[in-house]
CSV table of C-alpha atoms in Angstrom, one decimal:
chain,number,residue,atom,x,y,z
A,1,MET,CA,-2.0,24.6,-10.1
A,2,ASN,CA,-0.3,21.1,-11.0
A,3,ILE,CA,0.3,18.3,-8.5
A,4,ALA,CA,2.6,15.7,-8.8
A,5,VAL,CA,1.9,11.9,-8.1
A,6,ILE,CA,4.4,9.3,-7.2
A,7,GLY,CA,3.8,5.7,-6.8
A,8,SER,CA,2.5,3.0,-9.4
A,9,GLY,CA,-0.2,0.9,-7.8
A,10,GLY,CA,-3.3,1.3,-7.1
A,11,ARG,CA,-3.6,3.3,-4.6
A,12,GLU,CA,-1.7,5.8,-7.1
A,13,HIS,CA,-4.7,5.4,-9.5
A,14,SER,CA,-7.3,5.9,-6.8
A,15,VAL,CA,-5.3,9.1,-5.8
A,16,CYS,CA,-5.1,10.5,-9.4
A,17,PHE,CA,-9.3,10.0,-9.7
A,18,LYS,CA,-10.0,11.6,-6.1
A,19,LEU,CA,-7.2,14.6,-7.4
A,20,ARG,CA,-8.9,15.1,-11.0
A,21,GLN,CA,-12.1,15.7,-9.8
A,22,SER,CA,-10.4,18.8,-8.1
A,23,LYS,CA,-11.4,21.9,-10.0
A,24,LYS,CA,-8.6,23.8,-9.3
A,25,ILE,CA,-5.8,21.2,-10.8
A,26,ASN,CA,-5.0,22.1,-14.2
A,27,LYS,CA,-2.4,18.6,-14.9
A,28,ILE,CA,-1.0,15.5,-12.4
A,29,PHE,CA,1.5,14.3,-13.3
A,30,CYS,CA,2.5,10.5,-11.6
A,31,PHE,CA,5.8,8.9,-11.6
A,32,PRO,CA,6.6,6.6,-12.7
A,33,GLY,CA,2.4,5.9,-13.0
A,34,ASN,CA,0.8,2.7,-14.7
A,35,ALA,CA,-1.1,1.9,-18.0
A,36,GLY,CA,-4.9,3.4,-15.9
A,37,THR,CA,-3.0,6.8,-14.3
A,38,SER,CA,-2.1,6.9,-18.5
A,39,LYS,CA,-5.6,8.2,-18.7
A,40,ILE,CA,-6.2,10.8,-16.3
A,41,ALA,CA,-2.4,12.0,-15.9
A,42,GLN,CA,0.6,12.2,-17.6
A,43,ASN,CA,3.0,9.4,-16.0
A,44,VAL,CA,6.7,9.9,-16.2
A,45,ASP,CA,9.3,7.4,-17.0
A,46,ILE,CA,11.8,8.9,-13.4
A,47,ASP,CA,12.5,6.4,-10.8
A,48,VAL,CA,10.7,6.9,-7.3
A,49,LEU,CA,14.4,7.0,-6.1
A,50,ASN,CA,15.7,10.0,-8.0
A,51,PHE,CA,15.1,12.5,-5.7
A,52,LYS,CA,17.4,14.8,-8.3
A,53,ASP,CA,15.5,13.9,-11.6
A,54,ILE,CA,12.1,14.4,-9.8
A,55,SER,CA,13.0,17.6,-8.9
A,56,ASN,CA,14.3,19.0,-11.7
A,57,PHE,CA,10.9,17.3,-13.4
A,58,LEU,CA,9.2,19.7,-10.5
A,59,LYS,CA,11.1,22.7,-11.7
A,60,LYS,CA,10.5,22.8,-15.3
A,61,ASN,CA,6.7,21.7,-14.6
A,62,ASN,CA,5.7,24.4,-12.8
A,63,THR,CA,4.9,21.8,-10.0
A,64,LYS,CA,5.3,22.2,-6.2
A,65,ILE,CA,3.0,20.0,-4.2
A,66,VAL,CA,3.2,16.1,-4.1
A,67,PHE,CA,1.9,13.9,-2.8
A,68,VAL,CA,3.8,10.5,-2.3
A,69,GLY,CA,1.4,6.5,-2.1
A,70,PRO,CA,4.5,4.5,-1.6
A,71,GLU,CA,7.3,3.6,1.7
A,72,VAL,CA,10.3,3.5,0.0
A,73,PRO,CA,10.7,6.8,-1.1
A,74,LEU,CA,9.8,8.0,2.1
A,75,VAL,CA,11.5,5.8,4.5
A,76,ASN,CA,14.5,6.5,1.9
A,77,GLY,CA,14.0,10.6,2.6
A,78,ILE,CA,12.3,12.5,-0.5
A,79,LYS,CA,10.1,14.6,2.6
A,80,ASP,CA,13.8,15.9,3.5
A,81,TYR,CA,15.1,16.3,-0.3
A,82,LEU,CA,12.6,18.5,-1.9
A,83,GLU,CA,11.5,20.5,0.6
A,84,LYS,CA,15.2,21.9,0.5
A,85,LYS,CA,14.4,23.1,-2.7
A,86,GLY,CA,11.6,24.2,-2.2
A,87,PHE,CA,8.6,22.3,-2.7
A,88,PHE,CA,5.5,20.7,-0.4
A,89,ILE,CA,5.6,17.0,0.0
A,90,PHE,CA,2.6,15.6,1.4
A,91,GLY,CA,4.2,12.8,3.6
A,92,PRO,CA,6.5,12.5,6.4
A,93,SER,CA,10.3,13.3,7.5
A,94,LYS,CA,12.6,10.0,6.6
A,95,ALA,CA,12.9,10.9,10.7
A,96,ALA,CA,9.5,10.6,11.3
A,97,SER,CA,8.9,7.2,8.6
A,98,ARG,CA,11.4,5.0,11.3
A,99,LEU,CA,7.7,4.4,12.1
A,100,GLU,CA,7.3,2.3,9.3
A,101,LYS,CA,11.0,1.5,8.6
A,102,SER,CA,11.7,-0.3,11.8
A,103,LYS,CA,9.5,-2.4,13.7
A,104,SER,CA,11.8,-2.6,16.7
A,105,PHE,CA,11.7,1.5,16.4
A,106,THR,CA,8.4,1.9,17.2
A,107,LYS,CA,7.6,-1.2,19.3
A,108,SER,CA,10.4,0.7,21.9
A,109,LEU,CA,8.0,4.0,21.3
A,110,CYS,CA,4.8,1.8,22.8
A,111,LYS,CA,6.7,0.8,25.9
A,112,LYS,CA,7.7,3.8,26.5
A,113,TYR,CA,4.5,5.8,25.9
A,114,LYS,CA,2.6,3.4,27.0
A,115,ILE,CA,0.4,2.2,24.1
A,116,PRO,CA,-1.3,-0.8,23.9
A,117,THR,CA,0.7,-3.7,21.4
A,118,ALA,CA,1.6,-7.2,21.7
A,119,ASP,CA,4.4,-8.1,23.9
A,120,TYR,CA,8.1,-9.0,22.2
A,121,LYS,CA,11.6,-8.8,21.8
A,122,SER,CA,13.6,-7.6,19.3
A,123,PHE,CA,16.7,-9.6,17.9
A,124,ASN,CA,20.0,-9.0,15.5
A,125,SER,CA,20.9,-12.8,15.6
A,126,MET,CA,19.9,-16.6,16.4
A,127,LYS,CA,21.5,-15.5,19.9
A,128,GLY,CA,19.4,-16.4,22.3
A,129,VAL,CA,16.3,-16.6,19.8
A,130,LYS,CA,15.4,-21.0,20.8
A,131,LYS,CA,15.5,-20.3,23.9
A,132,TYR,CA,12.6,-17.2,24.2
A,133,ILE,CA,10.6,-18.9,21.0
A,134,ASP,CA,10.6,-21.9,24.0
A,135,ASN,CA,8.8,-20.4,26.7
A,136,MET,CA,6.2,-19.2,24.0
A,137,SER,CA,2.6,-20.6,23.2
A,138,ALA,CA,1.7,-21.1,19.3
A,139,PRO,CA,1.0,-20.0,17.7
A,140,ILE,CA,4.3,-17.4,17.9
A,141,VAL,CA,4.8,-13.8,15.6
A,142,ILE,CA,7.5,-13.2,13.1
A,143,LYS,CA,8.3,-10.3,11.9
A,144,ALA,CA,10.8,-8.6,9.8
A,145,ASP,CA,12.2,-5.2,11.5
A,146,GLY,CA,12.6,-4.1,7.9
A,147,LEU,CA,10.5,-3.2,4.9
A,148,ALA,CA,9.1,-6.4,3.4
A,149,SER,CA,6.2,-5.3,1.2
A,150,GLY,CA,4.0,-6.6,3.3
A,151,LYS,CA,4.9,-9.4,2.7
A,152,GLY,CA,7.3,-9.8,6.3
A,153,VAL,CA,4.4,-11.3,8.7
A,154,PHE,CA,4.5,-14.5,9.3
A,155,ILE,CA,2.0,-16.6,12.1
A,156,CYS,CA,3.6,-20.0,12.8
A,157,LYS,CA,1.7,-22.4,13.9
A,158,ASN,CA,4.5,-23.9,15.7
A,159,LYS,CA,8.0,-23.3,17.4
A,160,LYS,CA,9.4,-25.0,15.1
A,161,ALA,CA,8.4,-23.1,12.1
A,162,ALA,CA,8.9,-19.9,14.2
A,163,LEU,CA,12.4,-20.8,14.7
A,164,GLN,CA,12.7,-20.9,10.5
A,165,LYS,CA,11.3,-17.7,10.0
A,166,CYS,CA,13.8,-16.3,12.4
A,167,LYS,CA,16.7,-18.5,10.9
A,168,ALA,CA,15.2,-17.5,7.6
A,169,ILE,CA,14.8,-13.4,8.0
A,170,ASN,CA,18.7,-13.5,9.8
A,171,LYS,CA,20.3,-15.3,6.8
A,172,GLY,CA,19.1,-11.6,4.1
A,173,LYS,CA,15.5,-13.6,3.4
A,174,PHE,CA,14.5,-9.1,3.9
A,175,LYS,CA,17.5,-7.7,1.7
A,176,SER,CA,16.1,-4.1,4.4
A,177,SER,CA,17.5,-5.6,7.6
A,178,LYS,CA,18.1,-9.2,8.8
A,179,LYS,CA,17.1,-7.8,12.0
A,180,PHE,CA,13.4,-9.5,13.2
A,181,ILE,CA,11.4,-9.4,16.2
A,182,ILE,CA,9.4,-12.6,18.1
A,183,GLU,CA,5.7,-11.4,19.1
A,184,GLU,CA,3.3,-12.5,21.1
A,185,PHE,CA,0.1,-14.0,18.9
A,186,LEU,CA,-2.7,-11.9,19.6
A,187,SER,CA,-6.8,-12.6,18.9
A,188,GLY,CA,-9.1,-10.6,17.6
A,189,GLU,CA,-10.6,-8.5,14.4
A,190,GLU,CA,-8.6,-6.3,12.5
A,191,ALA,CA,-9.3,-3.4,10.8
A,192,SER,CA,-7.4,-0.3,10.2
A,193,TYR,CA,-7.0,3.6,11.2
A,194,PHE,CA,-5.9,6.8,9.0
A,195,ILE,CA,-5.4,10.1,10.4
A,196,LEU,CA,-4.1,13.1,9.0
A,197,SER,CA,-1.6,15.4,10.5
A,198,ASP,CA,-0.2,17.9,9.1
A,199,GLY,CA,2.8,18.4,12.1
A,200,LYS,CA,0.2,20.9,14.4
A,201,SER,CA,-3.7,18.7,14.7
A,202,TYR,CA,-4.7,16.0,13.8
A,203,LYS,CA,-7.7,14.7,11.7
A,204,PHE,CA,-9.7,11.3,11.5
A,205,PHE,CA,-9.4,10.1,8.0
A,206,GLY,CA,-11.4,7.4,7.6
A,207,THR,CA,-11.7,3.4,8.8
A,208,ALA,CA,-11.5,0.4,6.0
A,209,GLN,CA,-10.7,-3.6,6.7
A,210,ASP,CA,-8.7,-5.3,4.9
A,211,HIS,CA,-8.1,-9.0,3.7
A,212,LYS,CA,-4.8,-10.1,3.3
A,213,ARG,CA,-4.5,-13.9,3.1
A,214,ILE,CA,-4.6,-15.5,-0.6
A,215,GLY,CA,-6.9,-17.7,-0.2
A,216,GLU,CA,-11.4,-17.4,0.5
A,217,GLY,CA,-12.0,-17.5,4.6
A,218,ASP,CA,-8.7,-15.6,4.8
A,219,THR,CA,-6.8,-18.7,4.1
A,220,GLY,CA,-3.0,-19.1,2.5
A,221,PRO,CA,0.4,-17.2,3.4
A,222,ASN,CA,-0.6,-13.2,3.7
A,223,THR,CA,-0.3,-10.9,0.4
A,224,GLY,CA,-0.2,-7.3,0.3
A,225,GLY,CA,-4.0,-7.2,0.1
A,226,MET,CA,-6.5,-8.9,-1.7
A,227,GLY,CA,-9.6,-7.1,-0.6
A,228,ALA,CA,-11.0,-3.9,1.7
A,229,TYR,CA,-14.4,-1.8,2.5
A,230,SER,CA,-14.6,0.3,4.4
A,231,PRO,CA,-15.9,1.4,6.9
A,232,SER,CA,-14.5,-0.9,9.0
A,233,ASN,CA,-18.2,-2.2,11.3
A,234,ILE,CA,-16.3,-3.0,14.6
A,235,ILE,CA,-14.8,0.6,15.2
A,236,ASN,CA,-17.3,1.4,17.3
A,237,GLU,CA,-17.2,5.1,19.4
A,238,GLN,CA,-15.4,4.0,22.5
A,239,VAL,CA,-13.1,2.0,20.5
A,240,GLU,CA,-12.4,5.0,18.6
A,241,GLU,CA,-11.7,7.6,21.5
A,242,LYS,CA,-9.2,4.7,22.8
A,243,VAL,CA,-7.8,4.8,19.6
A,244,LYS,CA,-7.2,8.4,19.6
A,245,LYS,CA,-5.8,8.7,23.2
A,246,GLN,CA,-4.0,5.8,24.0
A,247,ILE,CA,-2.1,5.2,20.4
A,248,ILE,CA,-2.6,7.5,18.1
A,249,GLU,CA,-2.0,10.7,20.3
A,250,PRO,CA,0.7,9.4,22.5
A,251,THR,CA,2.5,8.8,19.4
A,252,LEU,CA,2.0,12.0,17.8
A,253,ILE,CA,3.3,13.4,21.3
A,254,GLY,CA,7.2,11.2,21.1
A,255,LEU,CA,7.5,12.1,17.6
A,256,LYS,CA,7.1,15.7,18.0
A,257,LYS,CA,9.3,15.4,21.2
A,258,MET,CA,11.8,13.6,19.0
A,259,GLY,CA,12.2,16.8,16.8
A,260,CYS,CA,10.5,14.9,14.1
A,261,PRO,CA,6.2,15.6,14.5
A,262,PHE,CA,4.4,13.7,11.7
A,263,VAL,CA,2.7,15.3,8.4
A,264,GLY,CA,1.1,12.9,5.9
A,265,VAL,CA,-1.3,10.0,6.6
A,266,LEU,CA,-0.9,8.1,9.3
A,267,TYR,CA,-1.8,4.2,9.2
A,268,ALA,CA,-3.0,2.1,12.0
A,269,GLY,CA,-3.1,-1.5,12.0
A,270,LEU,CA,-5.5,-2.0,15.4
A,271,ILE,CA,-6.3,-5.7,16.4
A,272,ILE,CA,-9.7,-5.4,18.5
A,273,LYS,CA,-11.1,-7.6,21.2
A,274,ASP,CA,-13.5,-7.0,24.0
A,275,ASN,CA,-13.8,-3.6,22.6
A,276,GLN,CA,-10.2,-2.3,23.9
A,277,PRO,CA,-7.9,-2.0,20.3
A,278,LYS,CA,-4.1,-2.6,20.4
A,279,LEU,CA,-1.8,-1.3,17.9
A,280,ILE,CA,0.3,-4.3,15.9
A,281,GLU,CA,2.1,-2.0,13.3
A,282,TYR,CA,1.9,1.8,11.7
A,283,ASN,CA,2.2,2.4,8.0
A,284,ILE,CA,3.2,5.9,7.2
A,285,ARG,CA,0.6,6.5,4.3
A,286,LEU,CA,-2.4,5.0,2.8
A,287,GLY,CA,-2.6,1.8,3.0
A,288,ASP,CA,-3.6,-0.3,-0.4
A,289,PRO,CA,-6.3,-1.6,-1.3
A,290,GLU,CA,-7.6,0.3,1.4
A,291,CYS,CA,-7.0,3.8,-0.2
A,292,GLN,CA,-9.1,2.8,-2.8
A,293,VAL,CA,-12.2,2.5,-1.0
A,294,LEU,CA,-11.0,5.5,1.0
A,295,MET,CA,-11.3,7.8,-1.8
A,296,MET,CA,-14.5,6.7,-3.5
A,297,ARG,CA,-16.2,7.4,-0.3
A,298,LEU,CA,-14.5,10.9,-0.1
A,299,LYS,CA,-17.0,13.9,-0.3
A,300,THR,CA,-13.9,16.9,0.1
A,301,ASP,CA,-11.8,17.7,-2.0
A,302,LEU,CA,-8.6,15.6,-1.7
A,303,LEU,CA,-6.2,19.2,-3.0
A,304,LYS,CA,-8.4,21.2,-0.2
A,305,ILE,CA,-6.9,18.7,2.2
A,306,ILE,CA,-3.3,18.4,0.8
A,307,LEU,CA,-3.7,22.5,1.2
A,308,ALA,CA,-4.5,22.5,5.0
A,309,CYS,CA,-2.5,19.7,5.5
A,310,LYS,CA,0.5,22.5,3.4
A,311,ASN,CA,-0.7,25.6,6.0
A,312,LYS,CA,-0.9,23.8,8.9
A,313,GLN,CA,-4.5,23.7,9.2
A,314,ILE,CA,-5.9,20.8,9.0
A,315,ASN,CA,-8.7,21.1,12.5
A,316,LYS,CA,-10.0,24.1,10.5
A,317,ILE,CA,-11.8,21.7,7.9
A,318,ALA,CA,-14.6,19.3,7.6
A,319,ILE,CA,-13.6,16.1,5.8
A,320,ASN,CA,-16.6,14.8,4.1
A,321,TRP,CA,-17.4,10.6,3.3
A,322,SER,CA,-20.2,9.0,1.9
A,323,LYS,CA,-22.4,7.5,3.9
A,324,LYS,CA,-22.5,4.4,1.1
A,325,LYS,CA,-19.9,1.4,1.7
A,326,ALA,CA,-17.0,0.8,-0.3
A,327,MET,CA,-15.5,-2.0,-1.7
A,328,THR,CA,-12.3,-3.1,-3.8
A,329,ILE,CA,-11.4,-6.6,-5.7
A,330,VAL,CA,-8.1,-7.0,-6.4
A,331,ALA,CA,-7.0,-9.2,-9.2
A,332,SER,CA,-4.0,-11.2,-8.8
A,333,SER,CA,-1.4,-12.9,-11.4
A,334,LYS,CA,-2.7,-16.5,-10.5
A,335,GLY,CA,-0.1,-18.0,-8.2
A,336,TYR,CA,0.9,-15.0,-6.6
A,337,PRO,CA,2.3,-13.8,-4.2
A,338,ASN,CA,4.8,-17.4,-4.4
A,339,LYS,CA,5.1,-17.4,-7.8
A,340,LYS,CA,7.0,-15.5,-10.7
A,341,ASP,CA,4.8,-13.2,-12.0
A,342,GLN,CA,3.6,-13.4,-15.6
A,343,ILE,CA,4.1,-11.2,-18.5
A,344,SER,CA,0.3,-11.5,-20.1
A,345,GLU,CA,-2.7,-9.4,-22.0
A,346,ILE,CA,-5.3,-8.3,-20.1
A,347,LYS,CA,-8.5,-7.9,-22.9
A,348,ASN,CA,-12.2,-5.9,-22.1
A,349,LEU,CA,-11.2,-3.1,-20.3
A,350,GLU,CA,-12.2,-0.4,-22.3
A,351,ASN,CA,-15.9,-2.6,-22.4
A,352,ILE,CA,-16.0,-2.0,-18.5
A,353,LYS,CA,-18.7,0.3,-17.3
A,354,ILE,CA,-16.5,3.2,-15.1
A,355,ASN,CA,-17.6,6.4,-12.7
A,356,ASN,CA,-17.5,7.7,-9.4
A,357,ASN,CA,-19.6,5.1,-8.1
A,358,GLN,CA,-17.6,2.9,-9.6
A,359,TYR,CA,-13.7,2.5,-11.3
A,360,ILE,CA,-11.2,-0.1,-12.5
A,361,PHE,CA,-7.9,0.7,-10.0
A,362,HIS,CA,-4.6,-0.2,-12.2
A,363,ALA,CA,-1.7,-1.7,-10.5
A,364,ALA,CA,1.0,-3.0,-12.1
A,365,THR,CA,-0.3,-2.8,-15.7
A,366,PHE,CA,1.8,-1.4,-18.3
A,367,LYS,CA,0.6,-0.1,-21.6
A,368,LYS,CA,2.3,-1.5,-25.3
A,369,ASN,CA,1.6,-0.6,-29.4
A,370,ASN,CA,-2.4,0.0,-27.7
A,371,LYS,CA,-2.1,-3.2,-25.4
A,372,ILE,CA,-2.5,-3.7,-21.9
A,373,TYR,CA,-0.8,-6.4,-19.8
A,374,SER,CA,0.4,-7.3,-16.6
A,375,SER,CA,3.6,-7.0,-14.9
A,376,GLY,CA,3.4,-8.6,-10.9
A,377,GLY,CA,1.2,-9.6,-8.9
A,378,ARG,CA,-1.1,-7.5,-7.3
A,379,VAL,CA,-3.1,-6.3,-11.1
A,380,LEU,CA,-6.1,-4.3,-10.8
A,381,ASN,CA,-8.2,-3.1,-8.5
A,382,SER,CA,-12.2,-3.5,-8.8
A,383,THR,CA,-13.6,-0.7,-6.9
A,384,ALA,CA,-17.1,-0.1,-6.1
A,385,LEU,CA,-19.6,2.6,-4.0
A,386,ASN,CA,-23.4,1.6,-2.9
A,387,LYS,CA,-25.7,1.1,-0.6
A,388,ASP,CA,-24.6,-1.8,1.2
A,389,LEU,CA,-20.9,-4.2,1.0
A,390,ARG,CA,-23.0,-7.2,-0.3
A,391,SER,CA,-24.5,-4.8,-3.6
A,392,ALA,CA,-21.0,-2.5,-3.7
A,393,ARG,CA,-19.0,-6.6,-3.8
A,394,ASN,CA,-21.6,-8.1,-6.5
A,395,VAL,CA,-20.4,-4.8,-8.7
A,396,CYS,CA,-16.9,-5.5,-8.4
A,397,ILE,CA,-17.1,-9.9,-9.2
A,398,LYS,CA,-19.2,-8.5,-12.2
A,399,MET,CA,-16.9,-6.4,-13.1
A,400,LEU,CA,-13.8,-8.4,-12.6
A,401,LYS,CA,-15.9,-11.5,-14.6
A,402,LYS,CA,-15.5,-9.1,-17.9
A,403,ILE,CA,-12.4,-9.5,-18.2
A,404,ASN,CA,-10.6,-11.2,-20.2
A,405,TRP,CA,-7.6,-12.0,-19.0
A,406,LYS,CA,-6.1,-15.7,-18.4
A,407,GLU,CA,-3.9,-15.1,-15.1
A,408,LYS,CA,-6.8,-13.4,-13.3
A,409,TYR,CA,-7.8,-14.6,-10.0
A,410,PHE,CA,-9.2,-12.4,-7.4
A,411,ARG,CA,-11.4,-13.6,-3.8
A,412,LYS,CA,-15.0,-13.9,-4.3
A,413,ASP,CA,-15.4,-13.9,-0.5
A,414,ILE,CA,-14.5,-10.3,-0.2
A,415,GLY,CA,-16.4,-8.3,2.9
A,416,TRP,CA,-17.3,-12.2,4.3
A,417,ARG,CA,-17.7,-11.7,7.9
A,418,ALA,CA,-19.2,-7.8,7.9
A,419,ILE,CA,-21.6,-9.2,5.4
A,420,ASN,CA,-22.5,-12.4,7.1
A,421,SER,CA,-22.8,-10.7,10.8
């Protein structure tokens, strides 16, 4: 069997890594992939939004199953287009993808189904914004309504900063939308909770904890994610039951009633305080870099899971996980996320030992004349599976130190709360 993976990041490299372990897969095609995926899959230079060319390639290469990694193709309707052509797409429809495309849509759903989340108000313009902010207590959270590559959330320490962020979004800071929401700040610990849904039933698909801030001690601006570990140590049985009953199940029921049942991976970004979870946001795909640690811990054949979703039998399979801990540390280009990314050569990758317990997943890399270069902000993911988080982190750092790359930057404290607790 052949399978296609859409995307070019560390998430997609880790998915290819896990799919490569399946004995039932002959060939993996990655659109467009990166320098890392080229070693375990065939990279295909077709734009992820060129659905027609993707369809023609899949047909020509006898590939019926497509795993979609990033959100942009999903919110643009890749599932709707390709499934009409006879392919199975592991991911939600355009209508169900509104959970990530529009924060206002998700907030409305939360309100209708009494899903616990922060109080908020949506705005299309600056009319009434100052008055609303003046009645709030700082810090204040400002969120771009549309897609923003993980950079559309601002935690503002004062009202003046909050107003400035609203103006910037409304003036077009993000191409996806000029709409924004103003939200109360929720204190607590963040965690990522994943489920798989086949449209009829759903199954737990792991927990993780992401580190969004660029600086150590979780300081500085938000990024797409500088590291993650799994499992999360703050989601106990009591909290998980609340997550399922109060957040996940009402959401799936709501989407089904709208005529767009959810198929694929649903990520719930949570804030937890005093054993009470609240929803921060939904992503309609695996997180990046959370996916990397989940793929390291996953023991069940990923293809088997995908086929179970295809056949609407996800409730009939057991999904098994390693009891070990997994960590990934992102190596980014110096100056990320504020500085423009520099293309630079990355050396010594071939001398790093990789196996099913330790691996370097590529993100923004490309290969030219047998040399590997960086091509973006978040570039590499040093990932390890070990007996505990401290040991996993030591392995990740050890691998990163061996990489000869002048633009290399990474946090050395990923998992610090869990390790020091």
